[in-house]
PDB file of C-alpha atoms and ligand atoms in Angstrom:
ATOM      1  CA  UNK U 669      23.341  27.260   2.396  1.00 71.00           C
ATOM      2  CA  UNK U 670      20.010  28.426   0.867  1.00 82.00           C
ATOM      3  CA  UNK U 671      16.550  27.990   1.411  1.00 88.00           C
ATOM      4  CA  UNK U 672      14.665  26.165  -0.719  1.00 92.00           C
ATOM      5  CA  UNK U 673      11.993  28.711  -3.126  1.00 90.00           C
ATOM      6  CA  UNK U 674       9.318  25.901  -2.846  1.00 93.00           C
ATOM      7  CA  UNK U 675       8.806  23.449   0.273  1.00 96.00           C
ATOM      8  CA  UNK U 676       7.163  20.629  -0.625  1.00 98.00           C
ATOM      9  CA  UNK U 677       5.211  18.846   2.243  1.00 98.00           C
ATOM     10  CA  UNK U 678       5.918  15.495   1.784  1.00 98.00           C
ATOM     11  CA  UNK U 679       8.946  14.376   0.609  1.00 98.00           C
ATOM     12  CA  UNK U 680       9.627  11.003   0.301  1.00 99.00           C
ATOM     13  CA  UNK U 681      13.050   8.754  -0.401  1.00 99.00           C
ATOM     14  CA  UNK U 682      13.582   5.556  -1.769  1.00 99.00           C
ATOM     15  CA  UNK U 683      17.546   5.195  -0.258  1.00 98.00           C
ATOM     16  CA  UNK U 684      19.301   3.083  -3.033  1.00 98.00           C
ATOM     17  CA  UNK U 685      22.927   2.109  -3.522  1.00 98.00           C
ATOM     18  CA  UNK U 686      24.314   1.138   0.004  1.00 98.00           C
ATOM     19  CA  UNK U 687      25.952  -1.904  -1.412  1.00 98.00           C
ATOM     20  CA  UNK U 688      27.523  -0.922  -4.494  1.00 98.00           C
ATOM     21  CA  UNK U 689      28.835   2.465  -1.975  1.00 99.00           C
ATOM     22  CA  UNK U 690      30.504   0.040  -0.218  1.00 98.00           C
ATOM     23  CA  UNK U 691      31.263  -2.241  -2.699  1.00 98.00           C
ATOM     24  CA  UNK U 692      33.478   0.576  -4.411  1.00 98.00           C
ATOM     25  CA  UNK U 693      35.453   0.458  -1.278  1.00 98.00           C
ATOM     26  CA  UNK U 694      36.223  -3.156  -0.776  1.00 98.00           C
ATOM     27  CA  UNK U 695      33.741  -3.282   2.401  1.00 98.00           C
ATOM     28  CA  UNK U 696      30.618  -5.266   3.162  1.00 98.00           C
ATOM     29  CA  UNK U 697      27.304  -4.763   2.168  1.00 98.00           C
ATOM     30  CA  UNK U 698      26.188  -3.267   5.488  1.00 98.00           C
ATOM     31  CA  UNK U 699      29.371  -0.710   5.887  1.00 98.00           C
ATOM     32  CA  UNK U 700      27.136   0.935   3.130  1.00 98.00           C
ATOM     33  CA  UNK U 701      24.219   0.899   4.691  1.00 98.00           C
ATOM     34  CA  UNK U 702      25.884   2.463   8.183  1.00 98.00           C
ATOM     35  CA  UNK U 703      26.928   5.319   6.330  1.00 98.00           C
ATOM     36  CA  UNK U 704      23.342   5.858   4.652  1.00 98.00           C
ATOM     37  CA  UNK U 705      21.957   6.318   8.236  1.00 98.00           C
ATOM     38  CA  UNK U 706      24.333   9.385   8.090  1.00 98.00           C
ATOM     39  CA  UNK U 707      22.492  10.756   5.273  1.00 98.00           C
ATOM     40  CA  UNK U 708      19.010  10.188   6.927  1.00 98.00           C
ATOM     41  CA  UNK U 709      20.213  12.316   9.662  1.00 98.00           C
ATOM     42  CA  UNK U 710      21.162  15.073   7.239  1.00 98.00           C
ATOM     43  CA  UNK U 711      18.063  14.759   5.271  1.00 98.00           C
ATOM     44  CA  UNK U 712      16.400  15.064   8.832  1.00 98.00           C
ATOM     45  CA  UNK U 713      18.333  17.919   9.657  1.00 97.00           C
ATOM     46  CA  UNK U 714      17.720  20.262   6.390  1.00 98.00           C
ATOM     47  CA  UNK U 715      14.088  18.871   6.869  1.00 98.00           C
ATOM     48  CA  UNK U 716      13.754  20.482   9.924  1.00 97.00           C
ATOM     49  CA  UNK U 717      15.432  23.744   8.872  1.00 97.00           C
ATOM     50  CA  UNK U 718      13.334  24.081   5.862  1.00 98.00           C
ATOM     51  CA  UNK U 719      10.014  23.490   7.210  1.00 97.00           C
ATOM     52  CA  UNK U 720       9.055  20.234   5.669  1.00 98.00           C
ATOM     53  CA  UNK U 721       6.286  18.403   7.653  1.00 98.00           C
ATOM     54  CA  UNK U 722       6.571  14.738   6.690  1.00 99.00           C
ATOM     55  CA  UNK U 723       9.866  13.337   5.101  1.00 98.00           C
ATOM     56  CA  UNK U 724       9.275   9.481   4.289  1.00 99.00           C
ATOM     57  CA  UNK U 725      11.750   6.777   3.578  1.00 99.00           C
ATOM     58  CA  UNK U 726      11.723   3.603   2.078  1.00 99.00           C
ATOM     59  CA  UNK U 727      14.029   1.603   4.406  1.00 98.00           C
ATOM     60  CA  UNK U 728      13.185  -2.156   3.816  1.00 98.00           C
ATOM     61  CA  UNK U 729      10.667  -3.703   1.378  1.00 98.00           C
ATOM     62  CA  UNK U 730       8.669  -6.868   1.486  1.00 98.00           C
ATOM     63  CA  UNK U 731      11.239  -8.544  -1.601  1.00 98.00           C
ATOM     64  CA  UNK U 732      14.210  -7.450   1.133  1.00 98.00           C
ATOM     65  CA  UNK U 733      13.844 -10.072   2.982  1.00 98.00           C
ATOM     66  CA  UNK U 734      15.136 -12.490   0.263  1.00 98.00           C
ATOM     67  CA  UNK U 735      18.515 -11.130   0.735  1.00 98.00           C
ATOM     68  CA  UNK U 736      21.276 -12.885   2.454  1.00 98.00           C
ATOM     69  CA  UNK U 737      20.166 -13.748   6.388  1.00 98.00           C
ATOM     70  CA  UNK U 738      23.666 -11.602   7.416  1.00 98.00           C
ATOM     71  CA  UNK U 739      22.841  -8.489   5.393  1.00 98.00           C
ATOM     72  CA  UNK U 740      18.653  -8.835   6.613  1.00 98.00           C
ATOM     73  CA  UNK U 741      20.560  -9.341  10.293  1.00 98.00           C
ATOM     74  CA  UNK U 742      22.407  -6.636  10.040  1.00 98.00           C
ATOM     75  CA  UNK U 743      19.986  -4.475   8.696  1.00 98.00           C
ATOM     76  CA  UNK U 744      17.300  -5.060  11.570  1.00 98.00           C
ATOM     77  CA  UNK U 745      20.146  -4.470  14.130  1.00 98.00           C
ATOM     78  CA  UNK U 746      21.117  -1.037  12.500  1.00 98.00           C
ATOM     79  CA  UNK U 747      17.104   0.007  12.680  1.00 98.00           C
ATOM     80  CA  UNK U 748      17.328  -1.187  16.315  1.00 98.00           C
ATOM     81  CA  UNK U 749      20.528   0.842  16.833  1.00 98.00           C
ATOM     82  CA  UNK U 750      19.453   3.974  14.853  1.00 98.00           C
ATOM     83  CA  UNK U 751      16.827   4.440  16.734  1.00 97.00           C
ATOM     84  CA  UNK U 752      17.668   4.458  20.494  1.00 97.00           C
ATOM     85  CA  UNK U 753      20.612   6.761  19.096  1.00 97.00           C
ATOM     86  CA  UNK U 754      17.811   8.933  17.363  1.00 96.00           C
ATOM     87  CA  UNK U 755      15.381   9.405  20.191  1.00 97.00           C
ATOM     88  CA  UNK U 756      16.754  12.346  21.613  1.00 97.00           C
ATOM     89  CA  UNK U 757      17.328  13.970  18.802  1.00 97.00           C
ATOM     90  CA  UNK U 758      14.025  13.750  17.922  1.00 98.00           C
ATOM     91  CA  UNK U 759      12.045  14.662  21.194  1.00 98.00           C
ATOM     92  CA  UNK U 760      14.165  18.327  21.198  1.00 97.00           C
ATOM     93  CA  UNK U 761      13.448  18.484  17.293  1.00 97.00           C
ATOM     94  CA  UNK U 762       9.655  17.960  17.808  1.00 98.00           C
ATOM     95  CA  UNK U 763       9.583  14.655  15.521  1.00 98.00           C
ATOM     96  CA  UNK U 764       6.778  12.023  15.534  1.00 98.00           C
ATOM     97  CA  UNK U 765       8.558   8.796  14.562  1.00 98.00           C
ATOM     98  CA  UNK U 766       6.649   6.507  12.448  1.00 98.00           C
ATOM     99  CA  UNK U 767       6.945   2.969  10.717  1.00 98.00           C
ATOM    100  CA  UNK U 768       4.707   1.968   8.439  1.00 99.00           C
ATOM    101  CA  UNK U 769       4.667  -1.912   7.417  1.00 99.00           C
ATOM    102  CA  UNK U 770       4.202  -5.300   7.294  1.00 98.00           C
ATOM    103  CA  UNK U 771       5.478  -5.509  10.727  1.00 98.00           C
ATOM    104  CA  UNK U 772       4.146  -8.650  11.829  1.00 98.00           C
ATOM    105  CA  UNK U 773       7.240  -9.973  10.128  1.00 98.00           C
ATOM    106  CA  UNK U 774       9.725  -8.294  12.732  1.00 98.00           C
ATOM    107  CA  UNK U 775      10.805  -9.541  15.837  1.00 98.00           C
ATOM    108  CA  UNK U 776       9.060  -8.999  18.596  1.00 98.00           C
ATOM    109  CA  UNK U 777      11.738  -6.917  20.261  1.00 98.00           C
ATOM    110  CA  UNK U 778      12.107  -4.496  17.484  1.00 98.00           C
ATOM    111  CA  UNK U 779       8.247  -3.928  17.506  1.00 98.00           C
ATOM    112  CA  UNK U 780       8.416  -3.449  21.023  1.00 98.00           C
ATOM    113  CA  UNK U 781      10.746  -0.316  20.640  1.00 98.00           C
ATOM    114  CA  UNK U 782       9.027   1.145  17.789  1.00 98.00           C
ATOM    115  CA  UNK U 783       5.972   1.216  19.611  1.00 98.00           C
ATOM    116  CA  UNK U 784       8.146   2.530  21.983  1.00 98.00           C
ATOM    117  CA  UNK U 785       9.388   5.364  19.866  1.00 98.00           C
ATOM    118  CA  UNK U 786       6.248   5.728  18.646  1.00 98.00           C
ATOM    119  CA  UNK U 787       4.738   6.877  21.819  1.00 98.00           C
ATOM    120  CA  UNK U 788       6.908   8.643  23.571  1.00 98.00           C
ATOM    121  CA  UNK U 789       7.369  10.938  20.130  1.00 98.00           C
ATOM    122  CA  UNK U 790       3.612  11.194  19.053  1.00 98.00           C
ATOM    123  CA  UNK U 791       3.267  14.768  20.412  1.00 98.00           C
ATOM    124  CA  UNK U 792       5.841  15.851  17.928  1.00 98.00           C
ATOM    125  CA  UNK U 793       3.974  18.636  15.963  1.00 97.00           C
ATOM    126  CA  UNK U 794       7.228  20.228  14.125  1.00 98.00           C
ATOM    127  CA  UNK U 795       7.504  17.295  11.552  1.00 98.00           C
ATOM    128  CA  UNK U 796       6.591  13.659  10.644  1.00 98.00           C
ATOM    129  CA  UNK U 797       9.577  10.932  10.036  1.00 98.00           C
ATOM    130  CA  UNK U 798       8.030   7.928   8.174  1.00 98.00           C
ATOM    131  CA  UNK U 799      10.091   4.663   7.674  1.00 98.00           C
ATOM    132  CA  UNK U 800       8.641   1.950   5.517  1.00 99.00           C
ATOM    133  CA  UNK U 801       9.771  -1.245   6.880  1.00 98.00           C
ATOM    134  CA  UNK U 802       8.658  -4.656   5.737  1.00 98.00           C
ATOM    135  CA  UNK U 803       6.581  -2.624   3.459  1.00 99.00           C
ATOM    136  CA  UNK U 804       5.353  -3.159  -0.248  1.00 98.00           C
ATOM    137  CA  UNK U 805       2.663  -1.260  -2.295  1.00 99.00           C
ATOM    138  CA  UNK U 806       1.062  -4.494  -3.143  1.00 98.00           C
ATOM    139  CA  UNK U 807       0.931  -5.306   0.417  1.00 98.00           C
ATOM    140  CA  UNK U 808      -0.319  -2.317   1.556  1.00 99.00           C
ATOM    141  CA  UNK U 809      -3.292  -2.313  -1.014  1.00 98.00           C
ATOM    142  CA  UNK U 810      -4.008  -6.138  -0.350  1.00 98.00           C
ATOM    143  CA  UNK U 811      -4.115  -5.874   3.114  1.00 98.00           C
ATOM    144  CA  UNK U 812      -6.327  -2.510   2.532  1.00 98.00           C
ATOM    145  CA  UNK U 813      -8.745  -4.262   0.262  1.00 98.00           C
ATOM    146  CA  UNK U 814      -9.653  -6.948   3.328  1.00 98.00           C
ATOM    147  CA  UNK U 815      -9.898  -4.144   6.024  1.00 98.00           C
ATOM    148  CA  UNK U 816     -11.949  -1.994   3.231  1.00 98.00           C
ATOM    149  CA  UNK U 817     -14.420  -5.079   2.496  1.00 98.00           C
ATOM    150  CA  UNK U 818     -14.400  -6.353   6.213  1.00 98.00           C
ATOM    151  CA  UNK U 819     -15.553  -2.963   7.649  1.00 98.00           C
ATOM    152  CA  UNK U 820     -17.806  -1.975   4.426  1.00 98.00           C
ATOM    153  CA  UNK U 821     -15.775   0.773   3.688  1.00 98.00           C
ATOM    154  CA  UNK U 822     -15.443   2.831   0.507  1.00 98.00           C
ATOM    155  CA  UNK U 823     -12.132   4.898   0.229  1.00 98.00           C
ATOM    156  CA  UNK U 824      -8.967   2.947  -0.097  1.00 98.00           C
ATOM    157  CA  UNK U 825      -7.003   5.961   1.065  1.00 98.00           C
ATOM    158  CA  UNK U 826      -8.568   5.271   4.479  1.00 98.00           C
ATOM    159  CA  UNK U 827      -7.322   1.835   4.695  1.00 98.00           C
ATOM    160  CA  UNK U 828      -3.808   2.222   3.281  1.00 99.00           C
ATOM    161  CA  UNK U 829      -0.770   2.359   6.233  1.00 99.00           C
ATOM    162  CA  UNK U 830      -0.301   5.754   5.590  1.00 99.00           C
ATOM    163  CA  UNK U 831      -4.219   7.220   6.242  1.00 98.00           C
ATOM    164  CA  UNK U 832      -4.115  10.619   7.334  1.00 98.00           C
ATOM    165  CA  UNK U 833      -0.571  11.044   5.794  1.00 98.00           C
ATOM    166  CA  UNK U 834      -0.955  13.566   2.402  1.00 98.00           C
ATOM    167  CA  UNK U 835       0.665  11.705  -0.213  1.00 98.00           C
ATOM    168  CA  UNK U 836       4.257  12.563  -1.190  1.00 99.00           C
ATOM    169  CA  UNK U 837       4.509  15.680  -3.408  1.00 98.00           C
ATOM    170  CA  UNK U 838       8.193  14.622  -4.142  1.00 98.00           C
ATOM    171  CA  UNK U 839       9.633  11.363  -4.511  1.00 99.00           C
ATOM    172  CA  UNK U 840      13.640  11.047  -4.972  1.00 99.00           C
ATOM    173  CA  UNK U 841      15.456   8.084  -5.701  1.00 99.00           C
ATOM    174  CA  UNK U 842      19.386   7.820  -5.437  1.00 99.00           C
ATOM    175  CA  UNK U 843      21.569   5.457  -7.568  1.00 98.00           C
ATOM    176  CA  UNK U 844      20.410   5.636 -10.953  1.00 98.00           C
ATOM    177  CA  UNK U 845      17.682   3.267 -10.913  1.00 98.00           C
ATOM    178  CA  UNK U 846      14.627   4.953 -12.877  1.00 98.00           C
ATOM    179  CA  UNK U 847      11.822   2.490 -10.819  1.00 98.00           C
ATOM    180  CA  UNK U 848       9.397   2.443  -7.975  1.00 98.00           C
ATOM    181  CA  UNK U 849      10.397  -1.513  -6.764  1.00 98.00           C
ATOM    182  CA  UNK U 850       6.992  -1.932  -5.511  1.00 98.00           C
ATOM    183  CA  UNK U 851       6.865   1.267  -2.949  1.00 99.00           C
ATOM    184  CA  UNK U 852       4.078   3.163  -2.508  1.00 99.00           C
ATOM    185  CA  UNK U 853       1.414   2.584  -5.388  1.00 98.00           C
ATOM    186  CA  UNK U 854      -1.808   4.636  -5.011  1.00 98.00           C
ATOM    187  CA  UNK U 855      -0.311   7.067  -3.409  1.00 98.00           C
ATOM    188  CA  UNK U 856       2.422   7.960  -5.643  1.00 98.00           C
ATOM    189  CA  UNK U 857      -0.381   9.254  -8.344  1.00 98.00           C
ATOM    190  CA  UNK U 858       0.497  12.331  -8.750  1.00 98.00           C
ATOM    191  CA  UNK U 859       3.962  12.851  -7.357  1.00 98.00           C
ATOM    192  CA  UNK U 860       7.028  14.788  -9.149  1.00 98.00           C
ATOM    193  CA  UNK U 861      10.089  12.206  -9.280  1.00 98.00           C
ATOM    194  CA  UNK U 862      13.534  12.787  -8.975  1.00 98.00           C
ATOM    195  CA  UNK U 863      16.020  10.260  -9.692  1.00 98.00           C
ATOM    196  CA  UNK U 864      19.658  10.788  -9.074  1.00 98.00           C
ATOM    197  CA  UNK U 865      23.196   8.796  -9.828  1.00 98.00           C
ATOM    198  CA  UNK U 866      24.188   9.755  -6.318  1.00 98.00           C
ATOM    199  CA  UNK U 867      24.583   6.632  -4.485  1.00 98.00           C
ATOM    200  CA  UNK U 868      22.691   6.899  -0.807  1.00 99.00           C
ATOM    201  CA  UNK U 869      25.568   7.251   1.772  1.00 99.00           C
ATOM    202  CA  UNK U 870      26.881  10.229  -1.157  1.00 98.00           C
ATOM    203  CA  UNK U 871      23.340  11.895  -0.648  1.00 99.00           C
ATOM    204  CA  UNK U 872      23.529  15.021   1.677  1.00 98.00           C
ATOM    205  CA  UNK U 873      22.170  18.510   2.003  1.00 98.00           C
ATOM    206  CA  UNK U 874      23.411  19.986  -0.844  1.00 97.00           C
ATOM    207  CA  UNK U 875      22.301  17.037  -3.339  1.00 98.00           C
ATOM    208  CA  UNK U 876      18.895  17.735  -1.145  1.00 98.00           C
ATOM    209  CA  UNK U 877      18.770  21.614  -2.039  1.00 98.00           C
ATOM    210  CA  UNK U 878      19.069  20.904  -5.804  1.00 97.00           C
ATOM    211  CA  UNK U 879      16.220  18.210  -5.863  1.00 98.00           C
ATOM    212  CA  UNK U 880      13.728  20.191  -4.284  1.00 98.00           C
ATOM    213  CA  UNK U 881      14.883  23.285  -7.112  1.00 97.00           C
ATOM    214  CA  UNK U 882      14.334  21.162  -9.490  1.00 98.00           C
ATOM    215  CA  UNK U 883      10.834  20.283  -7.974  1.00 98.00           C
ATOM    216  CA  UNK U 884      10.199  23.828  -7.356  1.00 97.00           C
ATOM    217  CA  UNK U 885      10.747  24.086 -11.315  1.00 97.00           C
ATOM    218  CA  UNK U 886       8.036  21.964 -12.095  1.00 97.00           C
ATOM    219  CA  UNK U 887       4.777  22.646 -13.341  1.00 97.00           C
ATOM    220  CA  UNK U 888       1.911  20.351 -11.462  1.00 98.00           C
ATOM    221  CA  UNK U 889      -1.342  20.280 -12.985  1.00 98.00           C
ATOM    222  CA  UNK U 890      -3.105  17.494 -11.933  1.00 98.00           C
ATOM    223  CA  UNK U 891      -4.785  16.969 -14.802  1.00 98.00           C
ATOM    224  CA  UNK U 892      -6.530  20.475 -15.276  1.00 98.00           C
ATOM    225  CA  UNK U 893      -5.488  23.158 -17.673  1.00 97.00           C
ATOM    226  CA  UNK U 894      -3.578  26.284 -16.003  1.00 89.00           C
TER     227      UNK U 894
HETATM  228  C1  IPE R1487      19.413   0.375  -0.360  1.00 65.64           C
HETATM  229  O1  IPE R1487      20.668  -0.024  -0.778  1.00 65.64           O
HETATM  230  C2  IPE R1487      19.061  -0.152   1.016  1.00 65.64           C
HETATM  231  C3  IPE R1487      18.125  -1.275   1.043  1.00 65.64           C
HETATM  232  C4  IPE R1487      17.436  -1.726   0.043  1.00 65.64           C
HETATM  233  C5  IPE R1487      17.958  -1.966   2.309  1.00 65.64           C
HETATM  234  P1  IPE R1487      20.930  -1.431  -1.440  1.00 65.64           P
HETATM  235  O2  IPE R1487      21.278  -2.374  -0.346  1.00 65.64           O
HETATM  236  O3  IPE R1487      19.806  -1.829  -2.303  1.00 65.64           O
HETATM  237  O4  IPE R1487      22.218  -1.121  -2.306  1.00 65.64           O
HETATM  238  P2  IPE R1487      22.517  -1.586  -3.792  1.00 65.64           P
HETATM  239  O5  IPE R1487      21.330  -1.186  -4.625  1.00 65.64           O
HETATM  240  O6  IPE R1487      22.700  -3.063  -3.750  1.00 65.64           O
HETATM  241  O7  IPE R1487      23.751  -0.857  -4.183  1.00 65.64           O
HETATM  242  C1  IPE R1488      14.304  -0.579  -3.093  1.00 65.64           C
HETATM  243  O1  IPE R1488      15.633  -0.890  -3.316  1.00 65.64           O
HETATM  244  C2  IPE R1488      13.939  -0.885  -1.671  1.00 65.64           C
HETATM  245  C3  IPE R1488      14.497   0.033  -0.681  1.00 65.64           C
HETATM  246  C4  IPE R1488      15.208   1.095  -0.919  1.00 65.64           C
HETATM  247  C5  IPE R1488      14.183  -0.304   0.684  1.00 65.64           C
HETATM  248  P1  IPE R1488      16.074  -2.316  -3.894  1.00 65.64           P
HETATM  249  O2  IPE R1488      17.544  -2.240  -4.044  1.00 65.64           O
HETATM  250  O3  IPE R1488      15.531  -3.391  -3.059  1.00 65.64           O
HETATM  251  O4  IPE R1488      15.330  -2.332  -5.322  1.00 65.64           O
HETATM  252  P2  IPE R1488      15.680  -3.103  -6.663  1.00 65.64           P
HETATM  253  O5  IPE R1488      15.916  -4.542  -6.309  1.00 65.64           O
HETATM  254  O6  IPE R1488      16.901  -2.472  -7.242  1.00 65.64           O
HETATM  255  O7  IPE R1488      14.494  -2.871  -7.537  1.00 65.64           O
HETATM  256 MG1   MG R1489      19.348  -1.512  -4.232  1.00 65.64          MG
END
């Protein structure tokens, strides 16, 4: 398969459609979200072939936890899961693992092993994986706002989860919903958005390739005149 023309260097995901995926097939709610780990991994993988540096996704959201205890369950387990089954993969890749969140709301053990995973992959210079977990915009900038104030600071950005991160140049959003569901807020100013029908355990390499043509199509001006 091709190259992309134009590598963006953050490109970001907000994975929708898990349950009506599995829906269509007469399964459970979490037999979609299984398979949408698969397409992380082959998001990772083009990532890495194409020279992106930080590929974000959107994994869990503050209003997530209002869903069904079984489905939230099952959805902490699978992070748990993916991630021992990851680490490998990403130490021979050269991938710093990061979650950015509210993470005070997870269980101890599952904090324990991302700080886990976060240490033993944060010489990883190749590419950034970011997964929002327990994570809202709102949140983020309220809980920015009392660090900003507390420490007398003056740049938001600084304060934010994801300070030091560029903010996405690309954001793509599978299942035909045309919204942002309260991810990232400031930092989505000026990114190009994709949406697609594709639900997220459909979304692979190839649907990959033609989102970041069309991005390479587009014409960002930040305001000036070209
Ligand atoms: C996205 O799929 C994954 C999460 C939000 C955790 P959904 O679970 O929202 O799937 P749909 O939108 O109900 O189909
Ligand atoms: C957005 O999907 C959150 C994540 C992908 C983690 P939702 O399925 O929760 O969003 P809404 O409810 O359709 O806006
Ligand atoms: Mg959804």
């Amino acid at each position: 398969m091709d190259a992309p023309e134009i590598v963006p260097v953050h490109v970001s995901f907000i994975m929708d459609g898990n349950g009506r995926w599995a829906r269509a097939r007469g399964k459970d709610r979490i037999y979609g979200h299984f398979e949408g780990v698969e397409s992380v991994r082959a998001v990772l993988e083009a990532s890495v072939e194409w020279g992106i540096k930080y590929v974000s996704f959107f994994a869990f959201s503050e209003e997530n936890w209002g869903r069904p205890q079984d489905e939230v369950m099952g959805l902490m387990d699978l992070m748990m899961r993916s991630m021992k089954n990851e680490v490998n993969s990403f130490l021979s890749n050269g991938i710093r693992f990061r979650v950015l969140g509210n993470l005070a709301r997870l269980s101890p053990e599952l904090r324990e092993e991302i700080k886990h995973m976060e240490d033993i992959t944060s010489s990883g210079d190749k590419m950034t994986m970011i997964i929002f977990m327990s994570y809202s915009g709102q949140w983020d900038l309220r809980q920015a706002a009392l660090k900003m104030e507390e420490e007398g600071g003056k740049d938001i950005g600084d304060y934010l989860v994801t300070a030091g991160i560029p903010d996405p140049d690309l954001l793509i959003r599978t299942s035909g919903e045309k919204r942002i569901s309260n991810f990232l807020l400031w930092q989505l100013a000026y990114t190009e958005f994709v949406f697609t029908d594709t639900l997220w355990p459909d979304f692979r390499k190839e649907e990959y390739l033609n989102a970041l043509r069309e991005y390479a199509s587009r014409d960002r001006r930040f305001g000036k005149v070209k």
